[in-house]
Amino acid sequence: MEETKSQSISKLMVWNAYKKVKANKGSAGIDNVSIEEFDSDLKSNLYKLWNRLASGSYFRPSVKEVRIPKPQGGERKLGIPTVADRIAQMVVKEHLEAIVEPIFDKSSYGYRPKKSAHEAVESCKLNCHENYWVIDLDIKGFFDNINHELMQKAVSKHTQERWVLMYVIRWLKAGIATREGLLSRDKGTPQGGVISPLLANLYLHYAFDKWLRIYHPTVSFERYADDIVIHCKTKTQAENLLRLVKERLAACSLEVHPSKTKIVYCKRVGRTENYNTVSFDFLGFTFKPRRTQSREGKIFTGFNPGVSSKAVQRMNGEVKRMQSKLNTMHTVENVAEILNPKIRGWLNYYGEFRLSDLQRIWELLNFRLIIWVRKKYKRVNRSNKQAADWLRRIHKQNPNLFAHWKFVTP
């Protein structure tokens, strides 16, 4: 039957895509169908999806817009596709990724197989040691401003599969269901889509990565999706290169954010330039002059990454939002079951660089535990001191109950 279809999409491609979408979990889209509901009639749902994809009759439903508050104010808009649409996108993404992944630059780290944010931060750290200046580049509303014509041109450069080109365009142009109603789109791709990160990487590969390699081959950089750091030897080089980057991105329908983009001096021992801006954030870490100890025990000023204050604020906000759920827990062991996965996740990510900087969040967590103890045992723990004493007794009995107690005891 598959051979009679107009598009070369097999049932196995759809099945493999479904397994990846299911493993990634995620919420329901505009049709309010969850993964569990989709699974209740899995065979039929997958067959219908394959039939439409393979015949060329699949049209993407509108994307549900979800607005996520940013710690520093404002909102981040995410587009949540339906479960079926996530599977369809995964089919195309897996096919296209196998073609374009080999051409991507080694300094592009975001949403790529066998690449990680930690690798990007480590590379940035080494390049800051070797170069004096940084361009901390922010692209204004990148995902909202991707030019559809240029995007289609980039995709068609690497595949002539009609079904890939057809479905990419349909996804780019699908409407967005917002609070204000259904909005049509003539540019951009919604954050939250399965294929969006791959399309973003392909777009910036030509808009930025390849351009920089051709015209400024000695310049080092790190790019994680649209988060970009460029390294320069001198201030003059940084100023001139920033002007050229603005021109290049403008030619690709993109705008450098005027207030968020900045030139930074990587001040460390032996560097005496007088310049006010000496720090920047990258992937949840702040790079700035820090007291550093060498392997030989010598203390000096380095320029290194550590967890950013924004990341600490975000983590504390997550714990605050969890407080009401924690208050329903009957035992401290129940609380540990809720908190420990979060704590381990933060430890594994932010603890990679300057683990000691996480002490602030561990202390905040202990304070939240004190609040829980006071609310749960009002009669015997009427003050913070009494609650802290109670937690210390628990710590003595079970020092590994909470993952962060290894670093900061109650």
Tab-separated table of C-alpha atoms in Angstrom, residues 3 5 9 18 25 40 44 48 60 65 119 124 138 152 158 167 170 174 212 215 230 235 299 301:
chain	number	residue	atom	x	y	z
A	3	GLU	CA	4.230	2.295	-2.632
A	5	LYS	CA	1.308	6.943	-1.866
A	9	ILE	CA	6.852	8.355	4.079
A	18	TYR	CA	5.761	8.620	17.772
A	25	LYS	CA	6.095	13.931	26.972
A	40	SER	CA	-6.105	5.070	23.811
A	44	SER	CA	-6.021	4.069	14.374
A	48	LYS	CA	-4.708	8.179	9.966
A	60	ARG	CA	-1.095	21.357	10.377
A	65	GLU	CA	0.038	29.846	22.278
A	119	GLU	CA	30.408	22.162	25.923
A	124	CYS	CA	33.369	30.126	25.820
A	138	ASP	CA	21.180	39.193	21.188
A	152	GLN	CA	12.541	27.735	2.240
A	158	HIS	CA	19.714	20.429	0.906
A	167	TYR	CA	5.261	20.389	5.045
A	170	ARG	CA	2.738	24.531	5.867
A	174	ALA	CA	0.083	27.721	10.200
A	212	LEU	CA	31.541	34.526	9.778
A	215	TYR	CA	34.700	36.615	5.953
A	230	ILE	CA	31.750	36.298	19.579
A	235	LYS	CA	38.008	46.622	21.266
A	299	ILE	CA	45.085	32.910	44.106
A	301	THR	CA	41.670	36.998	39.287
